[in-house]
XYZ file of C-alpha atoms in Angstrom:
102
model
C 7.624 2.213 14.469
C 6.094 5.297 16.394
C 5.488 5.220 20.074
C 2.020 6.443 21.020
C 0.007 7.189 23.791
C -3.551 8.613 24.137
C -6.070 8.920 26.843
C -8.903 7.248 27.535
C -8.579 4.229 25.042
C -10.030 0.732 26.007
C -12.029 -2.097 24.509
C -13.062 -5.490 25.178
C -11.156 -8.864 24.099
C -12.457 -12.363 24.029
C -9.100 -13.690 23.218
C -7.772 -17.077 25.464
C -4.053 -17.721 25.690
C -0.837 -15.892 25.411
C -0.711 -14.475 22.249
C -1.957 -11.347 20.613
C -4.878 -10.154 21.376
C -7.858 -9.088 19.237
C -10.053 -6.119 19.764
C -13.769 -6.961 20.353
C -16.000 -4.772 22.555
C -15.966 -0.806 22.645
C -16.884 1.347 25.759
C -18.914 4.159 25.978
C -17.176 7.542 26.607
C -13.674 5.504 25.266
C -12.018 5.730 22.061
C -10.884 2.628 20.265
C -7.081 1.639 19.594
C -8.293 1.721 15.627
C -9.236 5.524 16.090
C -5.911 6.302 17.582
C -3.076 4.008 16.441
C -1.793 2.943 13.307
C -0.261 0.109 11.991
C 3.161 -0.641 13.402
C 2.470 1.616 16.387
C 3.680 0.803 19.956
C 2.021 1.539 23.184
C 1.931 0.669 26.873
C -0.908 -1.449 27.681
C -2.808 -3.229 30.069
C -5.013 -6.266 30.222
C -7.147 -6.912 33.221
C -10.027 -9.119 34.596
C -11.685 -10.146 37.543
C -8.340 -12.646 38.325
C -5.499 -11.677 36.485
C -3.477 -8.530 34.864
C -0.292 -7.878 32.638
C 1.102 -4.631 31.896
C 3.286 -3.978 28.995
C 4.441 -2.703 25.508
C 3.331 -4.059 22.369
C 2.637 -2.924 19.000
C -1.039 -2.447 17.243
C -2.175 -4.264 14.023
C -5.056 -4.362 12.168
C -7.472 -4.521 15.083
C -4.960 -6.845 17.532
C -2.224 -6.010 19.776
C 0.739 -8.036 20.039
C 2.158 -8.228 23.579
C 5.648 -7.651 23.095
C 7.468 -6.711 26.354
C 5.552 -7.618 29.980
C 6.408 -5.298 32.694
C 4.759 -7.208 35.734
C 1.547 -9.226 35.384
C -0.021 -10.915 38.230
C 2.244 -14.505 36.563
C 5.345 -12.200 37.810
C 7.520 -10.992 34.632
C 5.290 -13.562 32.197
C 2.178 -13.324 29.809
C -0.790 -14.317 31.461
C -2.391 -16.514 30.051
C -6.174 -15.346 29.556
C -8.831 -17.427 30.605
C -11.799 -14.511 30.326
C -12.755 -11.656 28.404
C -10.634 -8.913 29.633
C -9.940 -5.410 29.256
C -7.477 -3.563 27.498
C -6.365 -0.190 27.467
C -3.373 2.299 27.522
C -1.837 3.083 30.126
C 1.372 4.911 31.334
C 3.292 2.470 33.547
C 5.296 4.172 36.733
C 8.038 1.878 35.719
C 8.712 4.016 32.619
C 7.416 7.480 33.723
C 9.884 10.425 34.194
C 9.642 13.079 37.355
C 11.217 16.415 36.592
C 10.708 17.612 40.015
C 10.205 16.056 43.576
């Protein structure tokens, strides 16, 4: 499975729960995850709303996004467990980033 990640990539999801989530809502001036992943692609995401947020790695599928590894979510190490519609998008976490130079 490729590792992937684009800028300025973020939709909408109405999905409750802890599970995968699937893709509703585009922005305008974003690109989708369907015009930039594939099938069996990871990425670093995040999922945000007015109360909660999780920040991870998980792999794209057919319009959802499994949520694989959590990083830190406002639930500590956990899932959140969505309540709202919430955003998701790519990200780069600072947990995983690499500095070449002070």
């Amino acid at each position: 499975m490729p590792f992937r990640l684009r800028d300025r990539v973020k939709q909408l999801t109405a999905t409750t729960g802890t599970g995968t989530v699937t893709f509703s809502s585009s922005f305008d001036s974003f690109q989708d995850f369907s015009g930039v992943l594939s099938d069996g692609d990871a990425t670093y995401y995040v999922i945000s709303n007015s109360n909660q947020f999780e920040i991870g790695q998980g792999t794209y599928s057919g319009n959802t996004l499994s949520r694989d590894v959590v990083f830190r979510s406002s639930s500590g190490v956990s899932n959140i467990s969505i309540g709202t519609e919430s955003e998701v998008f790519i990200t780069y976490p600072s947990e995983r980033s690499v500095h070449i130079d002070n």
